[in-house]
mmCIF file of N, CA and C in Angstrom:
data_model
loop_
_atom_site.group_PDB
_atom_site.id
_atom_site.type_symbol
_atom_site.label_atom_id
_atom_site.label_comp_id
_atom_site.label_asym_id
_atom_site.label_seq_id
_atom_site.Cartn_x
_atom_site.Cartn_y
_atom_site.Cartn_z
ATOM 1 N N UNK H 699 0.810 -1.182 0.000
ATOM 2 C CA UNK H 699 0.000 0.000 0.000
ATOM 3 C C UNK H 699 0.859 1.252 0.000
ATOM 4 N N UNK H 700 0.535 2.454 0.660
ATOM 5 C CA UNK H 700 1.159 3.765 0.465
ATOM 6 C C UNK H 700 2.011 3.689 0.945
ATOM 7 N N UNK H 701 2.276 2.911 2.538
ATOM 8 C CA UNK H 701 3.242 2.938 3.113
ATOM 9 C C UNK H 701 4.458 1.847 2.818
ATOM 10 N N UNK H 702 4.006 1.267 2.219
ATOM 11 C CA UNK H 702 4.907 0.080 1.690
ATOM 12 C C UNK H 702 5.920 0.838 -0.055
ATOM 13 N N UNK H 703 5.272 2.137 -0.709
ATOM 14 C CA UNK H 703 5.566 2.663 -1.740
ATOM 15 C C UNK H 703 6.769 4.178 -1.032
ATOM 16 N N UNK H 704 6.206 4.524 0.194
ATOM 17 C CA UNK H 704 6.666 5.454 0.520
ATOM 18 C C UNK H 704 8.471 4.573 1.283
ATOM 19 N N UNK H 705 8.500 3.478 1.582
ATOM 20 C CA UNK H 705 9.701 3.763 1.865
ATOM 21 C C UNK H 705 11.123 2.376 0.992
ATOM 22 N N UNK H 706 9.810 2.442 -0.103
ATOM 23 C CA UNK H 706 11.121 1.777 -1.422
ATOM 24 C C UNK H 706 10.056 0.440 -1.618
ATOM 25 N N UNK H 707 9.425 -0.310 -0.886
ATOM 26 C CA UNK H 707 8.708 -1.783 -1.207
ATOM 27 C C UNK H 707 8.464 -2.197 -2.911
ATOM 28 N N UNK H 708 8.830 -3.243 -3.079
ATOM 29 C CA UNK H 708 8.643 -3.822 -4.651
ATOM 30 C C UNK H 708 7.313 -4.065 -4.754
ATOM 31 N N UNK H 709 6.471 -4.018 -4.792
ATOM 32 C CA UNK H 709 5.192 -4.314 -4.645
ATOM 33 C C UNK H 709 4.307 -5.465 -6.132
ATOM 34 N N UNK H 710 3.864 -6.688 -5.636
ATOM 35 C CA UNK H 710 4.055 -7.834 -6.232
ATOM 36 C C UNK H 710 2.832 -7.292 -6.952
ATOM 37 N N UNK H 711 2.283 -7.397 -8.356
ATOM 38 C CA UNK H 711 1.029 -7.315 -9.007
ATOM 39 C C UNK H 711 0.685 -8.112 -9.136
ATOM 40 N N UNK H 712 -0.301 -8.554 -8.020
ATOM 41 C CA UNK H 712 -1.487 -9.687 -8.251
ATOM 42 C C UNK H 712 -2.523 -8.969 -8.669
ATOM 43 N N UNK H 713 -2.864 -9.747 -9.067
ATOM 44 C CA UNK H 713 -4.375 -9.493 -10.068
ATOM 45 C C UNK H 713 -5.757 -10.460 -9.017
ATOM 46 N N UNK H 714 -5.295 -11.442 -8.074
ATOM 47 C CA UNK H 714 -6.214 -11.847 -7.340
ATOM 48 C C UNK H 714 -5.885 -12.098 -6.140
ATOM 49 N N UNK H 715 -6.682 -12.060 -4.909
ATOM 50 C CA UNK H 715 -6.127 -11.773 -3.480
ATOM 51 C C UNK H 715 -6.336 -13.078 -2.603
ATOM 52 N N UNK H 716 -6.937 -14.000 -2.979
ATOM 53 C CA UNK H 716 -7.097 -14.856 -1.931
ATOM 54 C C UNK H 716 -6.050 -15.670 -1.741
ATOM 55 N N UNK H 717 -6.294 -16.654 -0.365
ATOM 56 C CA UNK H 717 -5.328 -17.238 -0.147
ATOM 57 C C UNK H 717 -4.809 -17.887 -1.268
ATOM 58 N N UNK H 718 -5.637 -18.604 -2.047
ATOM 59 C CA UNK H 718 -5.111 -19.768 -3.282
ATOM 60 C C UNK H 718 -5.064 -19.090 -4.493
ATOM 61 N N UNK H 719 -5.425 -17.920 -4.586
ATOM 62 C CA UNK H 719 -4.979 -17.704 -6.047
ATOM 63 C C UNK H 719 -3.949 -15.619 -6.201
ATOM 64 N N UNK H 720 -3.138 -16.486 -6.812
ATOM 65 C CA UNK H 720 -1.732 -15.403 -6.839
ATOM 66 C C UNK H 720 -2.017 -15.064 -8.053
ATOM 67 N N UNK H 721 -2.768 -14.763 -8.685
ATOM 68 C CA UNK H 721 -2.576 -14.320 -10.524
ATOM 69 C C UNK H 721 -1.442 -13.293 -10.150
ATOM 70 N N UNK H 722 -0.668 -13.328 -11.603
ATOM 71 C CA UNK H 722 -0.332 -11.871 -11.456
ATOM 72 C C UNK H 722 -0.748 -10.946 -13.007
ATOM 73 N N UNK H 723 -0.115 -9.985 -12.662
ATOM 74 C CA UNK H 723 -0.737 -9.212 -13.586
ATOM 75 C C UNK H 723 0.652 -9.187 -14.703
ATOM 76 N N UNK H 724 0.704 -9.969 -16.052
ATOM 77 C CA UNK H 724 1.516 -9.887 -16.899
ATOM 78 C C UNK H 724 2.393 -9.065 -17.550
ATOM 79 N N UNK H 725 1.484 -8.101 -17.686
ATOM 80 C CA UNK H 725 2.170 -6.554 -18.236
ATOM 81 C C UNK H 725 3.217 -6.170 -17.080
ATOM 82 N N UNK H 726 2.805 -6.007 -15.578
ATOM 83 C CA UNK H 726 3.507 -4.921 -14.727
ATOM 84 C C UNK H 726 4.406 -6.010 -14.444
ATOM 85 N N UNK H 727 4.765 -7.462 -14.185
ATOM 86 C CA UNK H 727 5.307 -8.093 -13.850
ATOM 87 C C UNK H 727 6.842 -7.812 -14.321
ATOM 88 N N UNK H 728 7.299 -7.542 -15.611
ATOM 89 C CA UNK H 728 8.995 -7.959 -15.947
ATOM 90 C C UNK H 728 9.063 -6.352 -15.652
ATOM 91 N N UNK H 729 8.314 -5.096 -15.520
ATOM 92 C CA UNK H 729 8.772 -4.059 -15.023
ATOM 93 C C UNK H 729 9.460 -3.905 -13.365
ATOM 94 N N UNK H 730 8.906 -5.190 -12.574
ATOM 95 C CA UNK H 730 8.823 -5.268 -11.330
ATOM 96 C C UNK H 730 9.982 -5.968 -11.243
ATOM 97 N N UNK H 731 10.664 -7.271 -11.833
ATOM 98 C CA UNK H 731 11.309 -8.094 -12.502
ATOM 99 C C UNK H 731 13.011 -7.022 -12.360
ATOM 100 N N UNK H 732 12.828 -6.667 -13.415
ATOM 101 C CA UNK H 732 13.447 -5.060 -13.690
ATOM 102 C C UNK H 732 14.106 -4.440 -12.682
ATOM 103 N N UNK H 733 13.210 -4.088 -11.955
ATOM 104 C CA UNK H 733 13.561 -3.094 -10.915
ATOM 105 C C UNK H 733 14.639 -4.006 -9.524
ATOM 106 N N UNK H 734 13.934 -5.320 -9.470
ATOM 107 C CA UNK H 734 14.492 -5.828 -8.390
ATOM 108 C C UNK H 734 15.970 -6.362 -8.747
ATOM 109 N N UNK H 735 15.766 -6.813 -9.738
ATOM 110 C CA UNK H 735 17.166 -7.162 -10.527
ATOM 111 C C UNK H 735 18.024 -6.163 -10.493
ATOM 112 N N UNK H 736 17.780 -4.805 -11.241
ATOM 113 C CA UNK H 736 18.603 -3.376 -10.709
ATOM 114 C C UNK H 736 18.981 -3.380 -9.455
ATOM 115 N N UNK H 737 18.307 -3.454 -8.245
ATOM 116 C CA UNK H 737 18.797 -3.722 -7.005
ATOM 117 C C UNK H 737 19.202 -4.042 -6.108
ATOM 118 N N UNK H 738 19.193 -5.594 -6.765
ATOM 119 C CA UNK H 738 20.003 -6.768 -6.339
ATOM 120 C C UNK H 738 21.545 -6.271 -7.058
ATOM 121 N N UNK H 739 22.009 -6.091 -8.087
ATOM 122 C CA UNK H 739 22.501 -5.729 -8.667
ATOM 123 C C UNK H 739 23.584 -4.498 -8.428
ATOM 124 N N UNK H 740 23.371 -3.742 -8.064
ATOM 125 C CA UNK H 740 23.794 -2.414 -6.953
ATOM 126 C C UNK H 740 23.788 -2.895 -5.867
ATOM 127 N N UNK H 741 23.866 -4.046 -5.048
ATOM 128 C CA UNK H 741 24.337 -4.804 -3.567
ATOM 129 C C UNK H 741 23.059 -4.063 -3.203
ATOM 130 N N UNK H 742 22.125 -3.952 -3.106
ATOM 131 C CA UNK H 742 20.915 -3.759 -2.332
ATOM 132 C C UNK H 742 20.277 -5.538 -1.572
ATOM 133 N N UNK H 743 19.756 -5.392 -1.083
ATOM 134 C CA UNK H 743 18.856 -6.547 0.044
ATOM 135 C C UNK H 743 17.394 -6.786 -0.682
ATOM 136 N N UNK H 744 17.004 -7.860 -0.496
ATOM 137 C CA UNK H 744 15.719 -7.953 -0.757
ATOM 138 C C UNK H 744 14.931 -8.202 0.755
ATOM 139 N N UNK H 745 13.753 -8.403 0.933
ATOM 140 C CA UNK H 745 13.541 -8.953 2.341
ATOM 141 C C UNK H 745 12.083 -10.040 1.094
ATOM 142 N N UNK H 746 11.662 -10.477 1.377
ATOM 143 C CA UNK H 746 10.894 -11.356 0.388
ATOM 144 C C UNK H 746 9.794 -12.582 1.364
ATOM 145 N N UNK H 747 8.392 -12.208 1.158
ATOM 146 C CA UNK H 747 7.319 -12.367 2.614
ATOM 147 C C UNK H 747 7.364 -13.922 1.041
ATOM 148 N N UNK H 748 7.647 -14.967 1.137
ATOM 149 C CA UNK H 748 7.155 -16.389 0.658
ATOM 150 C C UNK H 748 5.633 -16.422 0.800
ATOM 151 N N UNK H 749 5.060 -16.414 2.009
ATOM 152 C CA UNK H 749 3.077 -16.484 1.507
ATOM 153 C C UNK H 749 2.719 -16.015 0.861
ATOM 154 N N UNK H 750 3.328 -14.671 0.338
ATOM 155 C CA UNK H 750 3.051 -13.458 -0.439
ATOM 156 C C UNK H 750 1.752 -12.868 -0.177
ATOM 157 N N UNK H 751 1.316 -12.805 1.073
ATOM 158 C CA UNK H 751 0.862 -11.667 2.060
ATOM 159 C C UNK H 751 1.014 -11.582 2.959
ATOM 160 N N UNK H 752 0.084 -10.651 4.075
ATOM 161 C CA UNK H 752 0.778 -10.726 5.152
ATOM 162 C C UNK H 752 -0.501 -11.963 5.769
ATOM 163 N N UNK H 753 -0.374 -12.684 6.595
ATOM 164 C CA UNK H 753 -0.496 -13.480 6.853
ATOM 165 C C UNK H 753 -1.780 -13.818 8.424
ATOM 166 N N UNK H 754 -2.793 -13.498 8.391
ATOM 167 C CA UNK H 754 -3.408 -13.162 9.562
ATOM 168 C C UNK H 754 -3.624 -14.390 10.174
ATOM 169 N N UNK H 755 -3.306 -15.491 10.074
ATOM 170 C CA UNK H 755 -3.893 -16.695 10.759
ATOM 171 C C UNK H 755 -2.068 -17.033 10.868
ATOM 172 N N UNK H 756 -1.137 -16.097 11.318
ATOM 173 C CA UNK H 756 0.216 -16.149 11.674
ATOM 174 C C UNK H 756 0.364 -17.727 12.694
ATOM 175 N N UNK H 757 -0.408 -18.628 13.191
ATOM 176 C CA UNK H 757 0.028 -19.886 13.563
ATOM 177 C C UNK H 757 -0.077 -20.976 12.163
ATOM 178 N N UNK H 758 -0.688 -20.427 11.448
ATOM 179 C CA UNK H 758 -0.865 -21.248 10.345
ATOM 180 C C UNK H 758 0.433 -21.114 8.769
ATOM 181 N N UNK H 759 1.385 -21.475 9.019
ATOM 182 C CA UNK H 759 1.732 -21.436 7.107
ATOM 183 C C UNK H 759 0.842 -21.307 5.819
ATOM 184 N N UNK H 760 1.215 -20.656 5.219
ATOM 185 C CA UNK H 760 0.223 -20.521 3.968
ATOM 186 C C UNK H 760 1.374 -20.963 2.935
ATOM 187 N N UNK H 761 1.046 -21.222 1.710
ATOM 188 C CA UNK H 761 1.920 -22.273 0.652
ATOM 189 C C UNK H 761 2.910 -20.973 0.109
ATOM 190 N N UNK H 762 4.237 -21.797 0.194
ATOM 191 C CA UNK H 762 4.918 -20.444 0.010
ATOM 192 C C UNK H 762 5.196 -20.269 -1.803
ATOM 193 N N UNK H 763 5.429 -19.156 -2.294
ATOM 194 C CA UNK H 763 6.190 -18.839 -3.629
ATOM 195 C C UNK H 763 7.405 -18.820 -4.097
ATOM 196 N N UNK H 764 7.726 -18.874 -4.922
ATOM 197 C CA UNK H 764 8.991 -19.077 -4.510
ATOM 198 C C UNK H 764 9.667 -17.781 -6.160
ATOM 199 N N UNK H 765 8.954 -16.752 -6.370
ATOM 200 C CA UNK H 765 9.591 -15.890 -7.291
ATOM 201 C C UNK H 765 10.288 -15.283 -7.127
ATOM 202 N N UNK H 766 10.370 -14.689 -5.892
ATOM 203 C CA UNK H 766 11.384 -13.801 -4.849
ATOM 204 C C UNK H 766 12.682 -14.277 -5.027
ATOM 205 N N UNK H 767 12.703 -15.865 -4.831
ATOM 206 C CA UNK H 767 13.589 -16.354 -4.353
ATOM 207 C C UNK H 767 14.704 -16.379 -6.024
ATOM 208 N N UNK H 768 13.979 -16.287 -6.849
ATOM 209 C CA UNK H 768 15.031 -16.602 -7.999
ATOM 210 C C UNK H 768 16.227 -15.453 -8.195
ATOM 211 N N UNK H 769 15.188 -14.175 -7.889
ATOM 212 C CA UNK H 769 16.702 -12.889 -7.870
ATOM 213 C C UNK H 769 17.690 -13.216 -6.762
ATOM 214 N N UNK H 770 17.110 -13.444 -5.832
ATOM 215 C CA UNK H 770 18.318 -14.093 -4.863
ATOM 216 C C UNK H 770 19.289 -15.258 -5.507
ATOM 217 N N UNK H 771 18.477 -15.945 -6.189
ATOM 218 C CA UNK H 771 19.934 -17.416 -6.205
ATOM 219 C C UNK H 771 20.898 -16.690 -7.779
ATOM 220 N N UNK H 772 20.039 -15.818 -8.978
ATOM 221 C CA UNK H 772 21.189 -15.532 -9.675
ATOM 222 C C UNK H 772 21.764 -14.547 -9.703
ATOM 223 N N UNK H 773 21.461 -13.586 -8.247
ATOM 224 C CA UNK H 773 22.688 -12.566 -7.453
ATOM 225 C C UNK H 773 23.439 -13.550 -6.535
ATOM 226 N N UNK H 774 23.506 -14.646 -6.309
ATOM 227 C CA UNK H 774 23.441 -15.811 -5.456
ATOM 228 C C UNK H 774 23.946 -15.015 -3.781
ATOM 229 N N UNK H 775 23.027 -14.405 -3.425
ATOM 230 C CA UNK H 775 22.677 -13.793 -1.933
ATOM 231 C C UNK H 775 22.580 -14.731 -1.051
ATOM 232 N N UNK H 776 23.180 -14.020 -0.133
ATOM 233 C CA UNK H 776 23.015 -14.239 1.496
ATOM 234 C C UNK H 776 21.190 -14.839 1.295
ATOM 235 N N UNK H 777 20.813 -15.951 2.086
ATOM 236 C CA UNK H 777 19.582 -16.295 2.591
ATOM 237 C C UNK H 777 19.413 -15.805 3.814
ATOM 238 N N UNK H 778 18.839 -15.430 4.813
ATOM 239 C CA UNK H 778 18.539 -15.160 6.406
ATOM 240 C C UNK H 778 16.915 -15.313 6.389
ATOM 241 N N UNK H 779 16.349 -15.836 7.593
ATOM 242 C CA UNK H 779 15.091 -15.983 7.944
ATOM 243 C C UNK H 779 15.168 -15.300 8.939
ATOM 244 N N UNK H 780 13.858 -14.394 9.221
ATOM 245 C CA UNK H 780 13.478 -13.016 10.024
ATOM 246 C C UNK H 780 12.124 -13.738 10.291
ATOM 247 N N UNK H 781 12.145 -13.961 11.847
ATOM 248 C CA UNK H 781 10.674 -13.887 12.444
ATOM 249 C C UNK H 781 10.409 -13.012 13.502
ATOM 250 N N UNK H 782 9.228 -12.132 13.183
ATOM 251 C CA UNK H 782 9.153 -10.670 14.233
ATOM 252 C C UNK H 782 7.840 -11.147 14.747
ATOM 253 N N UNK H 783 7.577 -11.616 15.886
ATOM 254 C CA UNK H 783 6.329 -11.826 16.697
ATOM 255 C C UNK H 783 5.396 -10.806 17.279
ATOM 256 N N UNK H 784 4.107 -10.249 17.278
ATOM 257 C CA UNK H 784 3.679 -9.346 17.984
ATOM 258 C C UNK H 784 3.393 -8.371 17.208
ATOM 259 N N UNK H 785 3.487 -8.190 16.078
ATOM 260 C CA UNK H 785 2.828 -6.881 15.272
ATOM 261 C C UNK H 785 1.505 -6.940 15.047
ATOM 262 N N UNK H 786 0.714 -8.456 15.607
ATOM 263 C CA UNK H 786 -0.762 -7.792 15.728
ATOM 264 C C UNK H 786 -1.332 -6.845 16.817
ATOM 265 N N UNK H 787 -0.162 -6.491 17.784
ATOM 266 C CA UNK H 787 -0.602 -5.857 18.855
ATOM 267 C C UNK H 787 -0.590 -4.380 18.672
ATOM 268 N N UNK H 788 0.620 -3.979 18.330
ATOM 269 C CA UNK H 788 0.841 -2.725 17.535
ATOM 270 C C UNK H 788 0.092 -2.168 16.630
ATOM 271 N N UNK H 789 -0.055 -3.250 15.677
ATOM 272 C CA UNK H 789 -0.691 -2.781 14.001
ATOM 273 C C UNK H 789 -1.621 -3.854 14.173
ATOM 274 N N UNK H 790 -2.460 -3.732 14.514
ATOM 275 C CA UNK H 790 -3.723 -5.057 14.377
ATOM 276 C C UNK H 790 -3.998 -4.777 12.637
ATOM 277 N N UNK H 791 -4.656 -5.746 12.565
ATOM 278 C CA UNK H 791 -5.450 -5.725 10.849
ATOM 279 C C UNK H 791 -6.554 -4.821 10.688
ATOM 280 N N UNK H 792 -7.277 -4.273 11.612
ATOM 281 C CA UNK H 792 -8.048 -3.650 11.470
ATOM 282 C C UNK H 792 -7.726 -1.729 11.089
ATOM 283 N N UNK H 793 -6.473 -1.392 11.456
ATOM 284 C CA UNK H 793 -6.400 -0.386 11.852
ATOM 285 C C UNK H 793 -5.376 0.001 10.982
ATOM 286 N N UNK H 794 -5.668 1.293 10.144
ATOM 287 C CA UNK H 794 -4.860 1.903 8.875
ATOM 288 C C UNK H 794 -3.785 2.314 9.484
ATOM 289 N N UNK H 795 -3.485 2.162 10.377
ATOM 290 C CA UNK H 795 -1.878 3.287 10.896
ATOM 291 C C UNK H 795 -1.871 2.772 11.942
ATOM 292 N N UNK H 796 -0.687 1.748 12.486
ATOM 293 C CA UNK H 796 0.043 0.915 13.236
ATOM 294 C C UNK H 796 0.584 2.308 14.017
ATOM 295 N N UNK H 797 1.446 1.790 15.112
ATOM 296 C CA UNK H 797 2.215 2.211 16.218
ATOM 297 C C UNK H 797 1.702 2.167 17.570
ATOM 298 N N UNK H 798 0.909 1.711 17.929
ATOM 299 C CA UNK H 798 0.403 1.480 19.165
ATOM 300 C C UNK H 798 1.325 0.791 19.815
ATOM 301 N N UNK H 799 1.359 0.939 21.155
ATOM 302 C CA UNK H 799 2.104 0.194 22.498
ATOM 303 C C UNK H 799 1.836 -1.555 21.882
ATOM 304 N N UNK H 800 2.947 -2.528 22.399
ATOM 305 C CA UNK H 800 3.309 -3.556 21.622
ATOM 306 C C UNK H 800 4.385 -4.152 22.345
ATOM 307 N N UNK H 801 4.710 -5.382 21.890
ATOM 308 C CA UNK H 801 6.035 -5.891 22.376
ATOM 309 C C UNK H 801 6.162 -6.557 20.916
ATOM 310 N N UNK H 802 7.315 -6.607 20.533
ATOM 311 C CA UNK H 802 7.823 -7.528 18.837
ATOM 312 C C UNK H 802 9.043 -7.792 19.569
ATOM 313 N N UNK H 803 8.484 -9.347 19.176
ATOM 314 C CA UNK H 803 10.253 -10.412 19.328
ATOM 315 C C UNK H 803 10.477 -10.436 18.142
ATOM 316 N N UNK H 804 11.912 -10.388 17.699
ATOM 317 C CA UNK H 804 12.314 -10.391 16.312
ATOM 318 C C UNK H 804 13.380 -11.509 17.008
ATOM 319 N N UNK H 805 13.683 -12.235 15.559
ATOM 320 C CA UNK H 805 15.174 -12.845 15.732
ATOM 321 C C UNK H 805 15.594 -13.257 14.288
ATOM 322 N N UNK H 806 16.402 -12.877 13.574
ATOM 323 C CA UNK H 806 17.642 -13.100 12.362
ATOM 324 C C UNK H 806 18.541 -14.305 12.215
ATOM 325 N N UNK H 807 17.889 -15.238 11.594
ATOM 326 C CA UNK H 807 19.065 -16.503 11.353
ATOM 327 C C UNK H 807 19.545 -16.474 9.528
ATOM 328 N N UNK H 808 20.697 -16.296 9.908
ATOM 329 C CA UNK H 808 21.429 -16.966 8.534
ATOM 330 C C UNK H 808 21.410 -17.921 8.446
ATOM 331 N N UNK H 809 20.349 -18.733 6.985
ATOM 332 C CA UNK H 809 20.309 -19.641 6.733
ATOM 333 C C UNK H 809 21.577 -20.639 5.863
ATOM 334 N N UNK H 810 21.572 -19.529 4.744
ATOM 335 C CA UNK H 810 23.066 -19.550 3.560
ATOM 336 C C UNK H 810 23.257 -19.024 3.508
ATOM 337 N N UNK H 811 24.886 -18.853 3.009
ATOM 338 C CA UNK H 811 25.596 -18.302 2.937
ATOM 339 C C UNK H 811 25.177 -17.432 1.130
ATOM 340 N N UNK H 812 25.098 -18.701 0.564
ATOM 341 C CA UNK H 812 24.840 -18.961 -0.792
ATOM 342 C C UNK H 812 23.564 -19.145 -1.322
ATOM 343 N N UNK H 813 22.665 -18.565 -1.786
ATOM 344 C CA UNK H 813 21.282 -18.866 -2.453
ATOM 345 C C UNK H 813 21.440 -20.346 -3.495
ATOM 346 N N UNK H 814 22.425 -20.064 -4.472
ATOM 347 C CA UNK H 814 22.893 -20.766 -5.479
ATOM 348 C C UNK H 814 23.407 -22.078 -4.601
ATOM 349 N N UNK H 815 24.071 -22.248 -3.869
ATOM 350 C CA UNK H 815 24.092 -23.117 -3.415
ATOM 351 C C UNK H 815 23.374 -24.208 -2.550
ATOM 352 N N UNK H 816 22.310 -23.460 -1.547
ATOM 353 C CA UNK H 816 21.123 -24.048 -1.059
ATOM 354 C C UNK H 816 20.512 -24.090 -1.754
ATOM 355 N N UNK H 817 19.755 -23.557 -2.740
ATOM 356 C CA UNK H 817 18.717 -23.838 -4.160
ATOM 357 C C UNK H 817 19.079 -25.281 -4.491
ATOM 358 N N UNK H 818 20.502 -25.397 -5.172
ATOM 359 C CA UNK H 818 21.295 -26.860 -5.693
ATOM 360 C C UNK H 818 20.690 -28.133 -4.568
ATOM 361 N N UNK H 819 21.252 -27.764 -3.489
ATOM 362 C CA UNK H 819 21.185 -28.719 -2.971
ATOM 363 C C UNK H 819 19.771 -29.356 -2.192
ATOM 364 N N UNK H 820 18.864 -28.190 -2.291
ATOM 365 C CA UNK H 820 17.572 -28.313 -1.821
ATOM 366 C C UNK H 820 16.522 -29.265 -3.033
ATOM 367 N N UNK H 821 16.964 -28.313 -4.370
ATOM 368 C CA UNK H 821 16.017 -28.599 -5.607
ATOM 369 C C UNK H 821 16.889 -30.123 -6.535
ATOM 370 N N UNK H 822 18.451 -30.104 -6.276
ATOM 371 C CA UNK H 822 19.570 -30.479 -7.157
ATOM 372 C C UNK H 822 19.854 -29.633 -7.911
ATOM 373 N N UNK H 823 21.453 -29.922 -8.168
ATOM 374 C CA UNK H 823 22.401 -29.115 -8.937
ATOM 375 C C UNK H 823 21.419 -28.809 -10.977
ATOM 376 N N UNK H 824 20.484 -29.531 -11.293
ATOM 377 C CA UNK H 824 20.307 -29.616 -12.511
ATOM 378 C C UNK H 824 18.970 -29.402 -12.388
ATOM 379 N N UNK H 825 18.125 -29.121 -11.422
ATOM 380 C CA UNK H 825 16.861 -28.206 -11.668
ATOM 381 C C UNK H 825 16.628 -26.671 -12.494
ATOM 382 N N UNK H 826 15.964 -26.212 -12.743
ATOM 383 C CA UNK H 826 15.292 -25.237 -13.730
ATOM 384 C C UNK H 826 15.471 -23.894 -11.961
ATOM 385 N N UNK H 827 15.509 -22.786 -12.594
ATOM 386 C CA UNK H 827 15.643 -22.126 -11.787
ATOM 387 C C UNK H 827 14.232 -21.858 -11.142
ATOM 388 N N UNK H 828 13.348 -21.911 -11.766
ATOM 389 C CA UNK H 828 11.849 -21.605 -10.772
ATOM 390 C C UNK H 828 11.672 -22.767 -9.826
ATOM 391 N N UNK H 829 12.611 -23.910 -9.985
ATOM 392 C CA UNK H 829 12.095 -25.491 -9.303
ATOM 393 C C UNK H 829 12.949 -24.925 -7.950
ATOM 394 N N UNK H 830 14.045 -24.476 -8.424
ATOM 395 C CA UNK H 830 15.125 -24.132 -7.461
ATOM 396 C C UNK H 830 14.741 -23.107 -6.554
ATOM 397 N N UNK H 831 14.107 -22.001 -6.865
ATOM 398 C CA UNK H 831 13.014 -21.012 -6.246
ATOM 399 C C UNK H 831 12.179 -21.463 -5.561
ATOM 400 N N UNK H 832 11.659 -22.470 -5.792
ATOM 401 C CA UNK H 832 10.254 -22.847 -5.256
ATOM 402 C C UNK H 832 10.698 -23.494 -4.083
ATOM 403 N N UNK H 833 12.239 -24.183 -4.070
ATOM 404 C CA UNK H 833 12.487 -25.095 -3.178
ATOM 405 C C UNK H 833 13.138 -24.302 -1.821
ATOM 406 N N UNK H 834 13.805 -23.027 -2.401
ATOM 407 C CA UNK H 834 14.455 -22.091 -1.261
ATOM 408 C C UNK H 834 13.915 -21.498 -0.822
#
């Protein structure tokens, strides 16, 4: 949304919102493509949500994507998993503008070192790069 535009966010064009269906929107897609690649590219970070939303039933997994993951393995990036607990307290779902009193546990694990290399060994060395995506 605005706030996700106001401080740099890639913002994914789906064309449909529910849990099971990710359309995306064809046209805006290799512009988006584009941009992240430029930034990977210039040593920039991605941070990349796999459910590809945000997630309100947070005890539950939702099926992850794995498109994110391909600019990572052919910049072949650092992997790290980020879990921040407690932002329904702060920012509930209901409410356009977060910051309320809260507690967020965060914690940062480096997974790989290597995208390209956990991809290989997750998907095999001779998978297709979206198989390899899907698997990291």
């Amino acid at each position: 949304g605005f706030i996700g535009r106001c401080v740099g966010h890639f913002s994914v064009p789906y064309t449909g919102f529910s849990s099971d269906d990710f359309s995306l929107d064809p046209g805006e897609l290799p512009q988006l493509l584009s941009r992240m690649e430029d930034h990977a590219a210039s040593g920039g970070h991605l941070i990349v949500f796999p459910e590809g939303m945000v997630n309100s039933r947070w005890a539950e997994l939702q099926r992850f994507r794995g498109g994110g993951f391909e600019v990572a393995i052919r910049h072949d990036m650092e992997v790290w998993g980020l879990v921040i607990a407690g932002t329904g307290q702060c920012w509930p779902k209901a409410v356009a503008l977060g910051g309320g009193p809260g507690r967020l546990d965060c914690m940062a694990v480096r997974i790989a070192e290597s995208a390209q290399a956990l991809a290989a060994r997750l998907a095999g060395s001779e998978a297709g790069l979206q198989q390899k995506g899907r698997a990291l």
